[in-house]
Amino acid sequence: DGMPHGTNVGKPTERLAIEREALGRKMKVIEETAEECDAELSTFIFKYTTQGISYEHLNMCDGLFVSRQTFQRKVSRFYDLLADRIGC
């Protein structure tokens, strides 16, 4: 037919909406798992594990109030809980 054909045919807006919904569900699981792990530290655990914010920054700038060792134990427990939730 002489017309150019794209390699990514379909409905890009629909595909993007589906991808965003899936990402939203994943983030909700992470938030809920952090809350289950430790309600008081859930915000810190979420930032540390999803945004890569260091313990030092969380401690000095965001008001993290536990020792590094305690925080690392909580983060480790968070990963264990998350693995259980997603079936790893």
XYZ file of C-alpha atoms in Angstrom, residues 33-77:
45
model
C 4.319 -3.431 53.323
C 6.309 -0.560 54.834
C 3.333 0.240 57.068
C 3.013 -3.406 58.108
C 6.725 -3.569 58.841
C 6.703 -0.541 61.151
C 3.986 2.091 61.187
C 6.214 4.750 62.774
C 9.073 4.220 60.335
C 7.050 3.466 57.200
C 7.694 6.853 55.573
C 11.438 6.504 56.125
C 11.461 2.906 54.867
C 9.493 3.954 51.782
C 11.883 6.813 50.963
C 14.951 4.677 51.604
C 13.806 1.763 49.452
C 12.097 3.584 46.589
C 13.975 6.878 46.298
C 17.450 5.799 47.394
C 17.631 8.409 50.145
C 20.486 7.565 52.487
C 20.206 6.800 56.184
C 22.325 9.892 56.882
C 19.947 12.174 55.013
C 16.885 10.619 56.614
C 18.501 10.979 60.026
C 19.804 14.536 59.691
C 17.203 16.147 57.432
C 13.999 14.151 57.764
C 14.042 13.385 61.486
C 14.696 9.636 61.464
C 14.929 8.815 65.146
C 16.420 5.314 65.342
C 19.966 3.994 65.119
C 21.417 2.797 61.828
C 21.415 -0.794 63.115
C 17.743 -0.644 64.113
C 16.810 0.945 60.791
C 18.715 -1.683 58.799
C 16.910 -4.443 60.719
C 13.572 -2.817 59.820
C 14.567 -2.466 56.165
C 15.630 -6.112 56.089
C 12.289 -7.132 57.596
